[in-house]
Amino acid sequence: MSGTATVGLAIHDLATRGGARPEAVDAFLSAHRFPLVEGSGCTFVFRGQADGVNLKHWVFGLPASQAFHRVNGTDLWYLVVELPPRSRVEYKFEVVRGGNGTWIEDPLNDQHAHDPFGSNSVVHGAGYEEPDWIRPNPTTRPGSLRSMVFRSPALGGDRQVTLYLPARYRTTRRYPLLVVHDGSDYLRFSSMQTVLDNLIHRLDIPEIIVALTDPGDRLAEYANLEAHSRFLVEELVPQLEKELPLAATPDSRCLMGASFGAVATLSTAVRRPGYFGRLMLQSGSFAFTDIGPSRRGPVFEPVVEFVNEFRARPRKVADQVFVSCGTYESLIYENRSLVPVLQSTGMEVRFVEARDGHNWENWRDRMREGLSWLFPGPLRMVYE
Amino acid sequence: MKVVLLGPQRHDPNLGATVRSLEFQGRVATVTAGWQEREADDAELCEHLGHRCVNLELYRRASDVFRRDPELDAAHQARQERLHRMQDLYTIRLNHAADACHALASSDAPDTLKLQELAGAVEALRTLDREHLGHVAEVHAEFVVRFRPLEREGVASMRGELAAILRDVSALVVAGGHVAVLLNRLRLFGIVELLGDRPVIAWSAGAMAVSERVVLFHDDPPHGPGHPEALENGLGLIPRVVPLPHARYRLHLDDPGRVSLMARRFAPAACVPMDGGARLDWNGAALWAPPGNYLMEESGAIRELAEASA
């Protein structure tokens, strides 16, 4: 998404008239949906009194703030940016009045994405299609969620764990197990229950039991903490395998997470090689340095130490690793760098990029591809 | 033997109406082995059948046999592993052969040139399928000769019980599920040979299993090109039909190129999309379908089957 203006756009017709009348602005706004995507050009508009309007986004590599232009003689502000095909970008507007800037969602856009910090407006580039498996399907048999508090001696406290049991769950079967970091966020912001229901219903993945875990002190626990891996490998999973009909073999166990949760995933696998046969790493915060200190701040220090050590001495820790990252994330460099390191160990690695950012809907959109590769469903063989 | 193929039963069931239209007397036997561990969850099915049914429990019976006969169990698993590997190898050739067909079909070369090449490419695909099915059939035949499953104590004993059940029923109903699991159980106990001329009603994987050739299909899988695969020969109870359950969901029926290739590849068998409400009858001499049933044409069109015959 660059600031290069594109010729032949609807906004240019309006802006070049010089002193457009309010009725012309009304007609323009009612004739289109906004942001207005025309080919690779994307026009953001804001109507209202302001001293300035800026686009705020999280596309790494572009100025984080881009100024709108005002259509002469009107209260209509606009900005044209290039939006590559199949992009998905979250953004806000900063409306400046009297020297103060206020961040708001785009009043003309009803597409929103939510995350633990609130919500953002969303624009889709040409060709992006929201997957149909992220929405509830009335023909899908829903699984169930069961909340539990798990007492962890390793972590010295209680941890919230939500269990997902598939529809038609039976104690006579043996299920694979997926353990998820930041489980509540995956449920709230990545529609994970609906996604699981649909992927199982579509036979893209097998019926599966999922343990959605939540951290205590997230940044500490997920940054290569020994106690965290002990919690998962010595406490949580053995307990689940005792109580639930799980296959309890490495190739039936998968650990996944996003951002710092991906660091926790890989670092647990490195501490306990072979315990989880499959890993799913989404937009991992795999900061590293080739020389000198990291500029990412103290929170990343244990991560950098871990990743540097793994890069220096890569080893096979699982059979299959799915890695995904958005090309608009600052972490794309780190994730691209990690892939050959993982491949050099003999692990089977699949890497997927998307024109998206560091957000929960990016991670949602990659779940079908990742989970169905790690746990292929019986799609070819089952015709109910 | 009369055979009736139906579309999937979960959302638009026509099993009950079909059974009533055939005016069976007495009970019918059911096979739900494709459901695997859920084999016994057949309350809804029994309801459609007016609670006049007896489940043959082929999945449970096969599990019992394998538990008591480790040699047969090991041989069965080794055969399945071999078939699995053969399928993978066949798929490598298949992907290239099918890609060639699609590339030729979408080529902008003049028809006079490309149609001849396309015909050759389709024929290569048909030869590949034929060879693969032949190899798979050899593996099954070798298994029968070497391990003589029908003569083994466990199978023979179960088969005696099944014969007694089947003597007292007027028809066999075969549900869907995992098509290979279902077909293997039907074969293990030699169900076809016990049936006599009793009618068979089957849907989804059941319909695939009783046809001449089992074709796996999905145009839009999460991974891979999604070319239809020949799996193995079916029981051959209904000739010249490739049933395609859940076709609207699994296939791009609006893509004439894909439809045409499928129709040409499996001809002279008719590729029949079978969604909810579909029905196709074979009376031992001819096919019949009520209005609202379709087949794929070599032209790439989907045509309604004539009511009188197909």
XYZ file of C-alpha atoms in Angstrom:
694
model
C 0.000 0.000 0.000
C 2.048 2.919 -1.232
C 1.104 6.556 -1.424
C 1.444 6.684 -5.212
C -1.676 8.210 -6.743
C -3.331 6.309 -9.532
C -4.847 8.084 -12.523
C -8.410 7.609 -13.723
C -10.019 7.179 -10.337
C -13.471 8.395 -9.370
C -12.098 10.792 -6.765
C -10.039 12.540 -9.414
C -13.133 13.334 -11.436
C -14.568 15.036 -8.386
C -11.369 16.745 -7.238
C -10.383 18.131 -10.629
C -13.682 19.956 -11.086
C -12.284 22.606 -8.728
C -14.687 23.642 -6.034
C -17.111 20.766 -6.072
C -20.546 21.578 -4.716
C -21.920 19.808 -1.630
C -24.504 18.042 -3.790
C -21.711 16.635 -5.941
C -19.969 15.342 -2.815
C -23.241 13.811 -1.605
C -23.690 12.099 -4.960
C -20.116 10.851 -4.951
C -20.467 9.374 -1.471
C -23.776 7.732 -2.168
C -22.558 6.252 -5.449
C -19.700 4.261 -3.951
C -18.704 2.102 -1.044
C -15.625 3.178 0.883
C -12.756 2.725 0.879
C -13.243 2.723 -2.888
C -11.105 0.023 -4.481
C -10.593 0.538 -8.204
C -8.058 -1.940 -9.549
C -4.932 -1.432 -7.500
C -6.012 2.066 -6.419
C -7.723 2.538 -3.093
C -9.389 5.807 -2.131
C -10.025 6.578 1.525
C -12.379 9.472 2.251
C -13.432 11.384 5.321
C -16.096 14.039 5.372
C -16.160 16.619 8.129
C -14.594 19.747 9.491
C -10.956 19.161 10.380
C -7.559 20.782 10.174
C -6.097 17.595 8.787
C -6.774 13.909 8.377
C -4.171 11.131 8.390
C -4.325 7.476 7.525
C -2.895 5.307 10.311
C -2.031 1.768 9.444
C 0.325 -1.033 10.355
C 1.848 -1.789 6.977
C 5.533 -2.202 7.645
C 7.726 -0.362 5.169
C 5.355 2.522 4.536
C 5.055 5.748 6.514
C 2.746 4.889 9.415
C 0.895 8.152 8.898
C -0.173 9.466 5.500
C -1.914 12.823 5.064
C -5.245 13.209 3.265
C -5.946 15.990 0.766
C -9.003 18.182 0.871
C -11.199 18.550 -2.208
C -11.201 22.287 -2.851
C -14.128 24.124 -1.392
C -15.555 21.120 0.406
C -15.261 19.286 3.719
C -14.283 16.097 1.888
C -10.832 14.685 2.567
C -9.284 11.900 0.554
C -6.180 9.836 0.120
C -5.370 7.507 -2.737
C -2.971 4.675 -2.082
C -1.887 1.673 -4.056
C -3.345 -1.533 -2.636
C -1.909 -4.712 -4.175
C -4.376 -7.479 -5.117
C -5.651 -9.747 -2.331
C -4.390 -7.391 0.364
C -6.114 -7.054 3.675
C -5.190 -3.955 5.671
C -6.383 -2.716 9.043
C -6.374 1.022 9.617
C -7.744 4.011 11.439
C -8.130 7.702 10.638
C -6.511 10.427 12.695
C -8.679 13.523 12.600
C -6.765 16.621 13.657
C -8.649 19.550 15.124
C -7.112 22.426 17.052
C -3.761 20.705 17.180
C -5.170 17.519 18.684
C -5.387 14.282 16.781
C -8.135 11.743 17.495
C -7.963 8.192 16.143
C -11.274 6.905 14.836
C -12.529 4.056 12.735
C -13.589 4.895 9.204
C -17.190 6.151 9.518
C -17.987 5.071 5.958
C -16.717 1.500 6.318
C -18.668 -1.184 8.141
C -15.842 -3.721 7.922
C -14.131 -4.020 11.300
C -11.602 -6.332 12.875
C -11.230 -6.769 16.597
C -8.227 -7.509 18.735
C -7.298 -7.262 22.415
C -6.663 -3.535 21.976
C -10.017 -2.661 20.427
C -10.982 -2.630 16.790
C -9.852 -1.287 13.429
C -11.406 -0.642 10.076
C -10.484 -3.088 7.348
C -9.991 -2.639 3.626
C -9.705 -5.516 1.185
C -7.686 -5.257 -2.007
C -9.142 -6.470 -5.289
C -9.468 -10.243 -5.288
C -9.427 -10.741 -1.520
C -12.258 -13.032 -0.542
C -13.208 -13.657 3.024
C -13.119 -17.454 3.415
C -16.579 -18.985 3.688
C -15.379 -21.329 6.452
C -14.965 -18.500 8.954
C -18.703 -17.923 9.192
C -21.194 -20.097 11.079
C -22.797 -22.598 8.752
C -26.264 -23.856 9.694
C -25.489 -27.292 8.248
C -22.363 -27.704 10.364
C -22.599 -29.748 13.523
C -21.086 -27.534 16.241
C -18.487 -28.770 18.676
C -18.565 -27.738 22.310
C -16.372 -25.668 24.598
C -15.623 -26.568 28.176
C -13.721 -24.178 30.448
C -11.413 -25.438 33.122
C -8.875 -24.000 35.490
C -5.660 -25.946 35.468
C -3.372 -25.835 38.481
C 0.232 -25.699 37.327
C 3.027 -26.345 39.811
C 5.525 -25.461 37.074
C 4.088 -22.001 36.620
C 3.137 -21.657 40.272
C -0.506 -20.815 39.728
C -3.725 -21.475 37.890
C -4.117 -21.248 34.146
C -7.300 -20.961 32.165
C -7.756 -23.744 29.597
C -10.734 -24.071 27.274
C -11.316 -27.470 25.739
C -12.892 -27.811 22.329
C -14.572 -31.163 21.777
C -15.733 -31.922 18.242
C -19.336 -32.607 17.323
C -20.230 -36.275 17.739
C -17.430 -36.612 20.281
C -17.098 -40.192 21.471
C -14.951 -41.664 24.186
C -14.377 -44.758 22.049
C -12.382 -42.839 19.460
C -8.770 -41.694 19.678
C -8.389 -38.046 18.740
C -5.411 -35.901 17.806
C -4.670 -33.004 20.127
C -4.035 -29.398 19.186
C -2.678 -27.140 21.933
C -3.118 -23.436 21.261
C -1.360 -20.473 22.853
C -3.506 -17.375 23.482
C -6.539 -19.611 23.178
C -9.142 -17.089 24.301
C -7.875 -14.571 21.766
C -8.036 -17.170 19.004
C -11.631 -17.870 20.011
C -12.650 -14.211 20.213
C -10.706 -12.623 17.394
C -10.028 -15.493 14.971
C -13.424 -17.224 15.274
C -11.584 -20.409 16.106
C -14.584 -22.397 17.290
C -16.465 -21.680 14.072
C -13.349 -22.373 12.019
C -12.799 -25.725 13.734
C -16.461 -26.672 13.369
C -16.393 -25.866 9.661
C -13.044 -27.458 8.857
C -14.127 -30.665 10.574
C -17.521 -30.558 8.870
C -15.857 -30.040 5.477
C -13.518 -32.970 6.245
C -10.542 -30.652 5.727
C -9.214 -31.786 9.106
C -10.078 -34.831 11.226
C -12.187 -34.607 14.325
C -9.808 -33.152 16.865
C -9.634 -32.112 20.506
C -8.229 -28.652 21.065
C -6.816 -27.239 24.294
C -6.931 -23.453 24.147
C -4.584 -22.156 26.812
C -4.214 -18.649 28.200
C -1.050 -17.223 29.694
C -0.533 -15.462 32.980
C 2.318 -13.037 32.344
C 2.281 -13.504 28.573
C 5.474 -11.790 27.539
C 7.469 -13.590 30.226
C 5.888 -17.033 29.844
C 5.991 -17.081 26.065
C 9.584 -15.864 25.714
C 11.331 -19.228 26.022
C 10.478 -19.832 29.679
C 11.484 -23.291 30.828
C 8.561 -23.474 33.238
C 6.136 -22.897 30.384
C 7.399 -25.867 28.400
C 7.272 -27.955 31.581
C 3.664 -26.848 32.113
C 2.715 -28.045 28.635
C 4.765 -31.222 28.361
C 4.782 -32.522 31.933
C 1.491 -31.249 33.259
C -1.202 -30.183 30.829
C -0.843 -32.657 27.960
C -0.251 -35.740 30.180
C -3.303 -34.796 32.234
C -5.431 -34.364 29.116
C -4.177 -37.667 27.740
C -5.171 -39.318 30.981
C -8.672 -37.890 31.004
C -9.584 -37.711 27.324
C -9.563 -40.219 24.461
C -6.417 -38.874 22.834
C -4.093 -40.792 20.521
C -1.150 -39.648 22.676
C 1.575 -40.020 20.084
C 3.909 -37.293 18.802
C 2.380 -37.311 15.335
C -1.062 -36.778 16.854
C 0.085 -33.766 18.891
C 0.328 -30.262 17.494
C 1.343 -27.056 19.229
C 0.532 -23.675 17.747
C 0.651 -19.984 18.440
C 0.933 -16.532 16.923
C 3.436 -13.760 17.562
C 4.946 -14.457 21.004
C 2.758 -17.564 21.063
C 4.755 -18.855 18.090
C 7.954 -18.243 20.046
C 6.481 -20.236 22.919
C 5.600 -22.969 20.431
C 9.025 -23.281 18.874
C 10.889 -22.862 22.150
C 8.792 -25.595 23.787
C 9.558 -27.884 20.854
C 13.259 -27.085 21.141
C 13.243 -27.837 24.851
C 11.243 -31.060 24.317
C 12.206 -32.313 20.837
C 9.850 -34.847 19.334
C 7.074 -34.432 21.890
C 4.905 -32.441 19.502
C 5.184 -33.941 16.025
C 3.579 -30.907 14.392
C 3.979 -27.184 14.920
C 2.086 -24.209 13.577
C 3.937 -20.900 13.819
C 1.966 -17.805 12.848
C 3.793 -14.494 12.499
C 6.339 -15.590 15.062
C 8.249 -12.865 16.892
C 11.501 -14.595 15.967
C 13.783 -11.617 16.505
C 17.470 -12.327 16.082
C 20.706 -10.491 15.595
C 23.677 -11.232 13.402
C 25.819 -8.726 15.255
C 25.216 -6.261 18.046
C 22.155 -5.856 20.250
C 18.547 -6.110 19.127
C 16.689 -2.847 18.704
C 13.366 -4.351 19.617
C 13.646 -3.633 23.317
C 14.138 -5.570 26.541
C 11.008 -7.707 26.169
C 12.638 -9.350 23.179
C 15.974 -10.085 24.857
C 15.160 -13.679 25.857
C 13.612 -14.225 22.421
C 16.692 -12.955 20.625
C 18.881 -15.135 22.793
C 16.725 -18.172 22.008
C 16.484 -17.534 18.261
C 20.199 -16.741 17.958
C 21.026 -19.996 19.699
C 18.631 -21.984 17.495
C 20.002 -20.371 14.344
C 23.529 -21.237 15.442
C 22.608 -24.849 16.214
C 19.413 -25.759 14.380
C 18.054 -29.232 15.095
C 15.022 -31.281 14.248
C 12.372 -30.809 16.918
C 9.211 -31.957 15.112
C 8.256 -33.695 11.890
C 6.202 -30.957 10.284
C 6.223 -27.200 10.743
C 3.757 -24.808 9.166
C 4.962 -21.198 9.134
C 2.888 -18.230 8.029
C 3.481 -14.504 8.075
C 1.988 -11.368 6.576
C 4.113 -9.491 4.088
C 2.988 -6.231 5.701
C 4.460 -7.225 9.055
C 7.814 -6.096 10.343
C 8.358 -9.765 11.237
C 8.321 -10.958 7.631
C 12.109 -10.693 7.532
C 12.513 -12.814 10.656
C 10.047 -15.440 9.462
C 11.517 -15.677 5.983
C 14.910 -16.055 7.615
C 13.677 -18.832 9.850
C 12.330 -21.041 7.063
C 15.673 -22.224 5.596
C 16.951 -22.762 9.126
C 14.032 -25.052 9.891
C 14.383 -26.819 6.537
C 18.074 -27.466 7.111
C 17.192 -29.754 10.010
C 15.216 -32.205 7.882
C 11.854 -31.073 9.193
C 9.103 -30.820 6.601
C 8.308 -27.125 6.401
C 5.545 -25.279 4.629
C 5.766 -21.480 4.503
C 2.865 -19.290 3.469
C 2.822 -15.535 3.039
C -0.221 -13.316 2.735
C -0.656 -9.631 2.026
C -1.814 -8.932 5.517
C -0.512 -7.605 8.805
C 0.193 -8.790 12.321
C -3.389 -9.419 13.314
C -5.902 -12.069 14.313
C -7.778 -12.172 11.027
C -4.578 -12.883 9.145
C -4.027 -15.798 11.516
C -7.654 -16.859 11.083
C -7.395 -16.842 7.296
C -4.353 -19.127 7.337
C -5.884 -21.776 9.597
C -7.427 -23.932 6.904
C -4.196 -24.180 4.971
C -2.089 -24.786 8.069
C -4.274 -27.173 10.021
C -5.298 -29.224 6.987
C -1.639 -29.673 6.053
C -0.622 -30.666 9.570
C -3.713 -32.814 10.125
C -5.153 -33.793 6.732
C -8.813 -34.622 7.001
C -10.598 -37.550 5.375
C -11.929 -35.337 2.568
C -10.890 -37.675 -0.256
C -12.346 -40.788 1.310
C -15.485 -39.777 3.201
C -18.837 -39.162 1.516
C -21.547 -38.993 4.164
C -30.843 -57.300 -8.991
C -32.581 -53.988 -8.417
C -30.294 -51.201 -7.241
C -31.344 -47.694 -6.224
C -28.779 -44.955 -5.729
C -29.763 -41.908 -3.691
C -28.217 -38.551 -2.884
C -26.898 -37.726 0.611
C -29.548 -38.202 3.260
C -28.712 -35.749 6.015
C -30.486 -32.614 4.772
C -32.877 -33.790 2.093
C -33.668 -37.403 2.912
C -35.621 -39.463 0.408
C -34.768 -42.890 1.798
C -38.109 -43.358 3.531
C -40.067 -42.349 0.439
C -37.909 -44.614 -1.710
C -38.439 -47.606 0.544
C -42.169 -46.982 0.616
C -42.259 -46.689 -3.176
C -40.576 -50.085 -3.489
C -43.200 -51.654 -1.197
C -40.866 -53.973 0.686
C -42.389 -56.492 3.027
C -40.678 -57.186 6.325
C -37.348 -55.885 7.533
C -34.376 -54.487 5.661
C -30.721 -54.963 6.532
C -28.520 -51.902 6.922
C -24.798 -51.359 6.504
C -23.342 -48.346 8.277
C -19.750 -49.577 8.381
C -18.617 -46.411 6.582
C -19.449 -44.526 9.767
C -16.739 -46.549 11.533
C -16.917 -46.075 15.319
C -20.321 -44.439 14.923
C -21.685 -47.499 13.172
C -24.264 -48.116 15.875
C -25.580 -44.526 15.866
C -28.315 -45.481 13.445
C -31.444 -44.290 15.252
C -32.229 -41.677 12.606
C -31.674 -44.195 9.843
C -34.003 -46.674 11.523
C -36.607 -43.970 11.797
C -36.484 -43.400 8.036
C -36.957 -47.138 7.626
C -39.954 -47.259 9.929
C -37.902 -49.169 12.531
C -38.030 -52.267 10.346
C -34.272 -52.680 10.118
C -31.376 -54.738 11.359
C -27.831 -53.401 11.256
C -25.299 -55.928 9.939
C -22.603 -54.263 12.107
C -19.896 -54.990 9.586
C -17.448 -52.563 11.156
C -17.821 -54.091 14.604
C -17.666 -57.587 13.179
C -14.534 -56.824 11.186
C -12.879 -55.346 14.287
C -13.713 -58.530 16.202
C -12.331 -60.694 13.415
C -9.098 -58.732 13.229
C -8.681 -58.868 17.008
C -9.067 -62.643 17.029
C -7.082 -63.307 13.874
C -3.771 -61.417 14.109
C -2.456 -62.939 10.915
C -5.424 -61.657 8.924
C -5.214 -58.320 10.698
C -1.554 -57.914 9.812
C -2.188 -59.001 6.233
C -5.094 -56.571 5.925
C -3.003 -53.702 7.256
C -0.087 -54.559 4.982
C -2.412 -54.666 1.990
C -3.913 -51.302 2.863
C -0.478 -49.807 3.304
C 0.548 -51.166 -0.083
C -2.604 -49.793 -1.701
C -2.012 -46.460 -0.046
C 1.480 -46.238 -1.501
C 0.253 -47.338 -4.909
C -2.369 -44.600 -4.795
C 0.300 -42.009 -4.003
C 2.420 -43.151 -6.938
C -0.561 -43.248 -9.268
C -1.398 -39.699 -8.162
C 2.033 -38.476 -9.266
C 1.348 -39.705 -12.796
C -2.271 -38.597 -12.608
C -1.415 -34.993 -11.748
C 0.815 -34.646 -14.790
C -1.660 -36.370 -17.086
C -4.632 -34.318 -15.863
C -2.642 -31.078 -15.944
C -1.815 -31.822 -19.580
C -5.521 -32.213 -20.366
C -6.411 -28.919 -18.695
C -3.501 -27.103 -20.367
C -4.528 -28.387 -23.782
C -8.192 -27.602 -23.213
C -7.373 -24.004 -22.296
C -4.784 -23.558 -25.049
C -5.550 -20.859 -27.595
C -4.291 -23.073 -30.420
C -6.771 -23.697 -33.259
C -9.289 -26.445 -32.516
C -8.063 -28.416 -35.498
C -4.740 -28.814 -33.753
C -5.571 -28.943 -30.077
C -8.583 -31.270 -30.139
C -6.486 -34.062 -31.553
C -3.860 -33.543 -28.856
C -6.535 -33.311 -26.185
C -8.103 -36.565 -27.330
C -4.721 -38.239 -26.956
C -4.209 -36.727 -23.516
C -7.641 -37.909 -22.343
C -6.907 -41.368 -23.681
C -3.618 -41.375 -21.763
C -5.580 -40.530 -18.625
C -8.035 -43.351 -19.273
C -5.160 -45.757 -19.815
C -3.572 -44.632 -16.561
C -6.829 -45.210 -14.662
C -7.266 -48.603 -16.274
C -3.736 -49.674 -15.400
C -4.092 -48.485 -11.820
C -7.401 -50.246 -11.305
C -5.835 -53.388 -12.740
C -2.914 -53.206 -10.331
C -5.225 -52.656 -7.374
C -7.409 -55.568 -8.437
C -4.308 -57.766 -8.574
C -3.446 -56.835 -5.000
C -6.946 -57.760 -3.827
C -6.885 -61.019 -5.773
C -3.484 -61.922 -4.368
C -4.796 -61.247 -0.850
C -7.756 -63.565 -1.379
C -5.617 -66.356 -2.813
C -3.008 -66.112 -0.094
C -5.140 -65.545 2.994
C -8.534 -67.003 1.952
C -10.504 -64.668 4.219
C -13.901 -66.302 3.648
C -12.542 -69.640 4.838
C -11.003 -68.343 8.046
C -12.822 -69.305 11.174
C -13.653 -65.810 12.386
C -14.959 -64.594 9.054
C -16.812 -67.818 8.285
C -18.533 -67.763 11.646
C -19.622 -64.139 11.255
C -20.639 -64.835 7.698
C -22.920 -67.593 8.868
C -24.668 -65.140 11.174
C -24.916 -62.580 8.380
C -26.385 -65.153 5.995
C -29.057 -65.964 8.559
C -29.929 -62.294 8.956
C -30.015 -61.687 5.233
C -32.309 -64.642 4.632
C -34.990 -62.822 6.612
C -34.775 -59.375 5.047
C -36.250 -58.028 1.867
C -33.540 -55.500 0.936
C -30.121 -54.140 1.841
C -29.537 -50.471 2.639
C -25.962 -49.170 2.430
C -25.190 -45.775 3.984
C -22.244 -43.495 3.214
C -19.111 -42.666 5.159
C -15.540 -43.758 4.533
C -15.697 -45.426 1.155
C -12.626 -47.664 1.504
C -13.593 -48.840 4.984
C -17.083 -49.588 3.764
C -15.983 -51.414 0.635
C -13.405 -53.467 2.529
C -16.018 -54.647 5.047
C -18.527 -55.509 2.353
C -15.802 -57.513 0.596
C -14.403 -59.133 3.732
C -17.710 -60.817 4.496
C -18.677 -61.454 0.865
C -21.994 -59.657 1.341
C -22.848 -59.513 -2.354
C -22.683 -63.294 -2.608
C -25.103 -63.594 0.334
C -27.628 -61.169 -1.085
C -29.293 -63.280 -3.741
C -31.500 -61.002 -5.792
C -32.517 -58.756 -2.918
C -32.682 -55.071 -3.893
C -29.980 -52.682 -2.719
C -30.475 -49.036 -1.811
C -27.286 -47.043 -1.352
C -26.199 -43.432 -1.068
C -23.030 -41.371 -0.895
C -20.076 -43.686 -0.208
C -22.537 -46.580 -0.325
C -23.498 -45.638 -3.881
C -19.831 -45.377 -4.829
C -19.061 -48.780 -3.303
C -21.784 -50.616 -5.205
C -20.853 -49.038 -8.547
C -18.300 -50.531 -10.929
C -15.524 -48.093 -10.211
C -14.858 -45.924 -7.150
C -13.804 -42.419 -8.129
C -12.601 -40.009 -5.434
C -13.194 -36.370 -6.221
C -13.045 -32.811 -4.909
C -12.267 -29.876 -7.179
C -11.164 -27.593 -4.382
C -9.228 -29.472 -1.705
C -7.107 -27.479 0.768
C -3.961 -28.786 -0.902
C -3.121 -30.171 -4.299
C -4.749 -29.826 -7.700
C -7.896 -31.803 -6.894
C -7.942 -34.139 -9.875
C -10.440 -37.006 -9.520
C -8.725 -40.289 -8.653
C -9.700 -43.825 -9.529
C -9.465 -45.742 -6.244
C -10.446 -49.278 -7.090
C -13.178 -51.360 -8.635
C -16.433 -51.310 -6.729
C -18.886 -54.145 -6.250
C -20.296 -53.623 -9.728
C -23.965 -53.925 -8.795
C -24.950 -51.059 -11.071
C -23.254 -50.687 -14.448
C -21.893 -47.675 -16.273
C -22.494 -45.113 -13.523
C -19.998 -43.018 -11.573
C -22.016 -41.628 -8.642
C -20.799 -38.236 -7.443
C -22.339 -37.466 -4.022
C -22.300 -33.876 -2.747
C -21.444 -32.804 -6.295
C -22.626 -29.221 -5.878
C -20.318 -28.817 -2.914
C -17.360 -30.829 -4.174
C -17.270 -30.052 -7.884
C -17.187 -26.958 -10.065
C -20.226 -27.992 -12.033
C -20.213 -24.587 -13.698
C -16.776 -25.211 -15.205
C -17.384 -26.831 -18.608
C -13.716 -27.790 -18.914
C -13.721 -29.843 -15.733
C -17.149 -31.321 -16.436
C -16.157 -32.289 -19.964
C -12.897 -33.897 -18.894
C -14.628 -35.938 -16.210
C -17.332 -37.118 -18.623
C -14.794 -38.093 -21.294
C -12.403 -39.701 -18.855
C -14.927 -42.103 -17.359
C -17.072 -42.766 -20.455
C -18.976 -44.887 -21.285
C -19.957 -44.707 -17.614
C -22.179 -41.719 -16.876
C -20.870 -39.263 -14.272
C -23.970 -38.554 -12.206
C -23.988 -35.659 -9.704
C -25.971 -36.868 -6.694
C -27.028 -34.155 -4.290
C -29.847 -34.260 -1.763
C -33.023 -35.672 -3.276
C -31.285 -37.431 -6.174
C -32.377 -40.926 -7.208
C -31.218 -43.324 -9.890
C -32.687 -46.825 -10.357
C -31.232 -49.880 -12.057
C -33.705 -52.707 -12.602
C -31.187 -55.197 -13.915
C -31.657 -54.113 -17.517
C -31.944 -50.336 -17.680
C -31.368 -47.166 -15.716
C -34.216 -44.890 -14.727
C -34.283 -41.560 -12.973
C -37.129 -39.245 -12.018
C -37.015 -35.612 -13.114
C -34.466 -33.441 -11.335
C -31.523 -35.809 -11.820
C -28.578 -34.944 -13.982
C -25.489 -36.232 -15.703
C -22.302 -34.682 -17.003
C -21.944 -34.440 -20.743
C -18.773 -34.556 -22.773
C -19.717 -31.128 -24.090
C -19.167 -29.776 -20.568
C -22.873 -29.266 -19.936
C -24.973 -30.739 -17.142
C -28.019 -32.375 -18.689
C -31.156 -33.623 -17.015
C -31.444 -37.370 -17.274
C -34.325 -38.522 -19.419
C -37.068 -39.905 -17.221
C -37.446 -43.088 -19.208
C -33.851 -44.196 -19.207
C -30.288 -42.993 -18.921
